[in-house]
Coordinates of N, CA and C in Angstrom, one line a residue:
M1 N 0.6 -1.8 0.0 CA 0.0 0.1 0.2 C 0.6 1.4 -0.2
N2 N 0.8 2.3 -0.9 CA 1.2 3.5 -0.8 C 0.7 4.4 0.3
I3 N 1.9 5.0 1.1 CA 1.1 6.0 1.5 C 1.7 7.4 0.6
W4 N 0.3 8.2 0.6 CA 1.0 9.2 -0.4 C 1.2 10.5 0.7
W5 N 0.8 10.5 2.0 CA 0.8 12.0 2.6 C 0.0 10.8 4.2
G6 N 0.6 11.5 5.5 CA 0.3 11.8 6.3 C 1.1 10.6 7.2
G7 N 2.2 9.8 6.7 CA 2.7 8.9 7.6 C 3.5 9.0 8.8
C8 N 3.7 8.2 9.8 CA 3.3 9.1 10.6 C 5.4 9.4 11.4
D9 N 6.2 8.8 10.4 CA 7.2 8.7 10.5 C 7.9 10.7 10.2
T10 N 6.5 11.5 10.0 CA 7.0 12.7 9.2 C 5.9 14.0 10.0
D11 N 6.9 14.7 10.2 CA 5.7 16.2 10.8 C 5.7 17.2 9.5
H12 N 4.2 16.9 9.8 CA 3.6 17.7 8.6 C 3.2 19.6 9.3
G13 N 3.4 19.3 10.8 CA 3.4 20.9 11.3 C 1.9 20.9 11.4
P14 N 1.3 21.8 11.4 CA 0.1 22.4 11.6 C -0.8 21.7 10.0
A15 N -0.7 21.1 9.4 CA -1.0 20.6 8.3 C -2.4 19.7 8.3
T16 N -3.5 20.1 7.9 CA -4.4 18.8 8.8 C -4.8 18.3 7.3
L17 N -5.4 17.2 7.4 CA -6.2 16.7 5.7 C -7.0 15.9 6.7
E18 N -8.3 15.8 6.2 CA -9.1 14.6 6.8 C -10.3 14.2 5.1
G19 N -10.3 12.7 5.5 CA -11.1 11.8 4.9 C -11.6 11.7 3.7
G20 N -13.0 12.8 4.0 CA -13.7 12.4 3.0 C -13.8 14.0 2.9
D21 N -12.4 15.2 3.0 CA -12.0 16.0 1.4 C -11.3 15.3 0.2
V22 N -11.2 14.0 0.7 CA -10.3 13.7 -0.9 C -10.7 12.8 -1.9
M23 N -11.0 13.0 -2.3 CA -11.8 12.5 -4.2 C -11.7 12.2 -5.0
P24 N -10.5 11.1 -4.8 CA -9.9 10.3 -6.9 C -10.7 10.5 -8.1
I25 N -11.1 11.5 -8.7 CA -12.2 10.9 -9.7 C -11.8 10.4 -10.6
G26 N -10.3 9.9 -10.9 CA -10.4 9.4 -12.7 C -9.5 10.1 -13.0
N27 N -8.9 9.8 -14.6 CA -7.8 10.3 -15.3 C -7.1 11.2 -14.9
G28 N -6.3 10.7 -13.5 CA -5.3 11.3 -12.8 C -5.5 12.3 -12.8
V29 N -6.8 12.9 -11.9 CA -7.3 14.2 -11.4 C -8.4 13.4 -9.6
V30 N -7.7 14.5 -8.7 CA -8.4 14.4 -7.4 C -8.0 15.7 -6.4
L31 N -10.1 15.8 -6.0 CA -10.3 16.7 -5.9 C -10.2 16.5 -4.0
I32 N -9.4 18.4 -4.1 CA -9.5 17.9 -2.1 C -9.9 18.9 -1.5
G33 N -11.5 19.0 -0.7 CA -12.1 19.6 -1.0 C -10.5 20.4 0.8
M34 N -11.0 22.2 1.4 CA -10.2 23.1 2.0 C -11.8 23.1 2.7
G35 N -12.0 23.3 4.1 CA -12.7 23.4 5.1 C -13.0 23.0 6.1
E36 N -13.5 22.4 7.1 CA -13.5 22.8 8.7 C -12.1 21.5 9.3
R37 N -11.4 20.8 8.0 CA -10.3 19.8 9.4 C -9.2 19.9 7.7
T38 N -9.5 20.2 7.0 CA -8.2 20.5 5.5 C -8.0 22.0 5.7
S39 N -6.2 21.5 5.5 CA -5.7 22.7 5.6 C -5.8 23.1 4.1
P40 N -5.2 24.4 3.9 CA -4.6 24.4 2.3 C -3.0 24.0 2.8
Q41 N -2.9 24.3 3.8 CA -0.7 23.2 4.0 C -1.0 22.7 3.8
A42 N -2.1 21.6 3.8 CA -1.7 20.1 3.8 C -2.1 19.8 2.0
V43 N -3.2 20.3 1.4 CA -3.7 19.8 0.1 C -2.3 20.4 -0.2
V44 N -2.1 21.7 -0.1 CA 0.1 21.4 -1.1 C 0.7 20.2 -0.9
Q45 N 1.0 20.3 0.0 CA 2.2 19.1 0.1 C 2.0 17.5 -0.7
V46 N 0.2 17.8 -0.4 CA 0.1 15.9 -0.8 C -0.2 16.6 -1.9
A47 N -0.2 17.7 -3.3 CA -0.3 17.8 -4.1 C 1.6 17.8 -4.4
K48 N 2.5 18.2 -4.0 CA 3.3 18.0 -4.1 C 4.2 17.0 -4.2
R49 N 3.8 16.2 -3.8 CA 4.0 14.4 -3.4 C 3.5 13.3 -4.2
V50 N 1.5 13.9 -4.9 CA 1.8 13.1 -6.0 C 1.4 13.8 -7.3
L51 N 2.0 14.8 -7.7 CA 2.0 15.3 -8.8 C 3.4 15.2 -9.2
H52 N 4.1 14.4 -9.1 CA 5.7 14.4 -8.8 C 6.3 13.4 -8.5
R53 N 5.1 11.8 -8.2 CA 5.4 10.8 -7.9 C 4.6 10.0 -9.4
E54 N 5.4 9.1 -9.8 CA 5.4 7.9 -10.6 C 4.3 7.2 -10.2
G55 N 2.8 7.2 -11.0 CA 1.4 6.5 -10.6 C 1.3 7.5 -10.0
G56 N 1.4 8.6 -9.8 CA 0.3 9.7 -9.1 C -0.5 10.6 -9.7
A57 N -1.3 11.7 -9.7 CA -2.3 12.0 -10.3 C -0.9 13.1 -11.1
K58 N -2.1 13.5 -12.0 CA -1.8 14.8 -13.0 C -1.9 16.1 -12.6
R59 N -3.4 15.9 -11.9 CA -3.4 17.4 -11.4 C -4.2 17.2 -10.2
V60 N -3.9 17.8 -9.5 CA -4.7 18.2 -8.1 C -5.9 19.6 -8.1
I61 N -6.7 19.3 -7.9 CA -7.7 20.6 -7.7 C -8.8 20.7 -6.1
A62 N -8.3 22.0 -6.0 CA -8.3 22.5 -4.2 C -9.6 23.3 -4.9
C63 N -10.7 23.1 -4.0 CA -11.9 23.5 -3.5 C -12.3 23.6 -2.2
Q64 N -12.0 24.8 -2.0 CA -12.3 26.3 -0.8 C -13.8 26.1 -0.8
M65 N -14.0 25.6 0.6 CA -15.7 25.2 0.9 C -15.6 26.4 1.8
P66 N -17.0 26.6 1.7 CA -18.3 27.9 2.0 C -17.5 27.6 3.5
K67 N -17.6 28.4 4.3 CA -17.3 28.5 5.9 C -19.2 28.6 6.2
S68 N -19.3 27.5 5.9 CA -21.2 26.4 6.6 C -20.6 25.0 7.0
R69 N -22.0 25.4 8.5 CA -21.8 23.8 8.8 C -22.4 22.5 7.9
A70 N -22.8 23.2 6.7 CA -23.5 22.2 5.9 C -22.9 21.8 4.7
A71 N -21.3 22.5 5.0 CA -20.0 22.5 4.4 C -18.9 21.9 5.1
M72 N -19.1 20.5 5.6 CA -18.5 20.1 6.8 C -17.2 19.5 5.7
H73 N -17.2 19.2 5.0 CA -17.0 17.9 4.3 C -16.9 17.9 2.5
L74 N -16.2 17.7 1.3 CA -17.0 17.9 0.2 C -17.3 16.2 -0.3
D75 N -16.8 15.8 0.5 CA -17.8 14.3 0.2 C -19.4 14.4 0.7
T76 N -19.9 15.9 1.7 CA -20.8 15.2 2.3 C -22.2 16.6 0.7
V77 N -21.0 17.1 0.5 CA -21.9 18.1 -0.9 C -21.9 17.4 -2.2
F78 N -20.6 16.7 -2.2 CA -20.5 16.0 -3.6 C -19.9 14.9 -4.1
S79 N -20.9 14.1 -4.4 CA -20.6 12.5 -4.0 C -21.3 11.9 -5.8
F80 N -20.0 11.2 -6.5 CA -20.1 10.3 -6.9 C -21.0 8.5 -6.8
L81 N -22.4 8.8 -7.7 CA -23.3 7.1 -7.5 C -22.5 6.6 -7.8
D82 N -22.2 6.9 -9.8 CA -21.7 5.7 -10.3 C -20.9 6.8 -11.5
I83 N -20.0 6.0 -13.0 CA -19.1 7.0 -13.2 C -19.3 8.0 -14.1
D84 N -20.7 8.9 -14.2 CA -21.6 9.1 -14.8 C -22.6 10.0 -14.0
L85 N -22.6 9.9 -12.8 CA -23.8 10.5 -12.6 C -24.0 11.2 -10.9
L86 N -23.5 12.3 -10.4 CA -23.5 12.6 -9.2 C -24.6 12.8 -8.3
S87 N -24.8 12.8 -6.8 CA -25.0 14.0 -6.2 C -24.9 14.8 -5.3
V88 N -25.4 16.5 -6.2 CA -25.0 17.2 -5.5 C -26.0 18.5 -4.6
F89 N -25.6 19.5 -3.3 CA -26.4 20.1 -2.7 C -25.4 21.5 -3.1
P90 N -26.3 21.7 -4.1 CA -26.8 23.1 -5.5 C -26.1 24.2 -4.5
D91 N -27.0 24.6 -3.1 CA -26.8 25.7 -2.1 C -24.8 26.3 -1.9
V92 N -24.6 24.9 -2.1 CA -23.4 24.4 -0.7 C -22.4 25.0 -2.6
V93 N -22.1 23.8 -3.4 CA -21.3 23.4 -4.0 C -21.2 24.7 -5.4
D94 N -22.8 25.5 -5.8 CA -22.7 26.9 -6.0 C -21.4 27.6 -5.6
E95 N -21.0 27.8 -4.1 CA -19.9 28.7 -2.9 C -19.0 28.5 -3.6
I96 N -18.2 26.6 -4.1 CA -17.1 26.8 -4.0 C -16.0 27.3 -4.5
T97 N -15.0 27.7 -4.7 CA -13.7 28.2 -5.3 C -13.0 26.9 -5.4
C98 N -12.6 27.7 -7.1 CA -11.6 26.3 -7.3 C -10.6 26.5 -8.0
T99 N -9.0 25.8 -7.6 CA -8.4 26.2 -8.3 C -7.1 24.6 -8.3
S100 N -6.4 24.3 -9.9 CA -5.8 23.4 -10.6 C -4.5 23.5 -9.7
M101 N -4.0 22.5 -9.5 CA -2.1 22.2 -9.2 C -1.9 21.3 -10.4
Y102 N -0.5 21.3 -10.6 CA 0.1 20.8 -12.0 C 1.2 20.3 -11.2
A103 N 2.1 19.9 -11.8 CA 4.1 20.2 -11.5 C 3.8 20.5 -12.1
G104 N 5.3 21.1 -11.5 CA 5.8 22.2 -12.1 C 7.1 21.7 -12.9
D105 N 8.1 22.5 -13.2 CA 9.8 21.2 -13.9 C 9.9 21.2 -13.3
R106 N 10.0 21.8 -11.6 CA 11.3 21.2 -11.3 C 11.0 20.1 -9.9
E107 N 10.9 19.2 -9.1 CA 10.5 18.2 -8.4 C 9.8 19.2 -7.4
G108 N 8.9 19.0 -6.9 CA 8.5 19.7 -5.8 C 8.0 21.3 -6.2
E109 N 7.6 21.2 -7.1 CA 7.6 23.1 -7.2 C 6.0 22.9 -8.3
I110 N 5.3 23.5 -7.7 CA 3.9 23.2 -8.3 C 3.1 25.0 -9.3
R111 N 2.3 24.3 -10.3 CA 2.4 25.3 -11.1 C 1.0 25.2 -10.1
F112 N -0.1 26.7 -10.1 CA -1.9 26.7 -10.0 C -2.4 27.7 -10.8
E113 N -3.7 27.1 -11.2 CA -4.3 27.8 -11.7 C -6.0 27.5 -11.3
R114 N -5.9 29.1 -11.0 CA -7.4 29.4 -10.4 C -8.5 29.6 -11.6
H115 N -9.4 28.9 -11.0 CA -11.2 29.1 -11.9 C -11.8 30.0 -11.5
E116 N -12.0 30.4 -12.6 CA -13.7 31.7 -11.5 C -15.0 31.0 -11.1
A117 N -15.9 31.2 -10.3 CA -17.0 31.0 -10.5 C -18.2 31.3 -11.7

C-alpha cells in the first residue's frame, strides 16, 4: 500500500487532512476540499507528493469550501453515485471556489491555475 501523505514518521506541522475531503475522480485527477478539517498547507503538501510521483496524479483540484456547517467535507456536498452520475448540494457547491495544481518543471514545484466561478 502506498502512503501518499500522513505517515507517522513525518512532521507535517500545522497541516491537517480529513479523509472525507479527498476524492480521486479518475483520469489522474484528485479533488481535495479545504474546509473545517483540511488545511491549505495539507493540500499543497499532498499535491507536491502526488504530482511528482510515478503513478501519481496529473492534476489536483483544491476546492475552497464555504464557511458553513452544511459544507463540513467535500463528500457531504458532492459525491459520485456512478461513473457519470453525481449527487450534489447545489446551495453549497455553487459557493465552492477551485484552484488546479499541476507539477512544475522542477521536483516539488507546483503550478497553480485559479478557476473563476
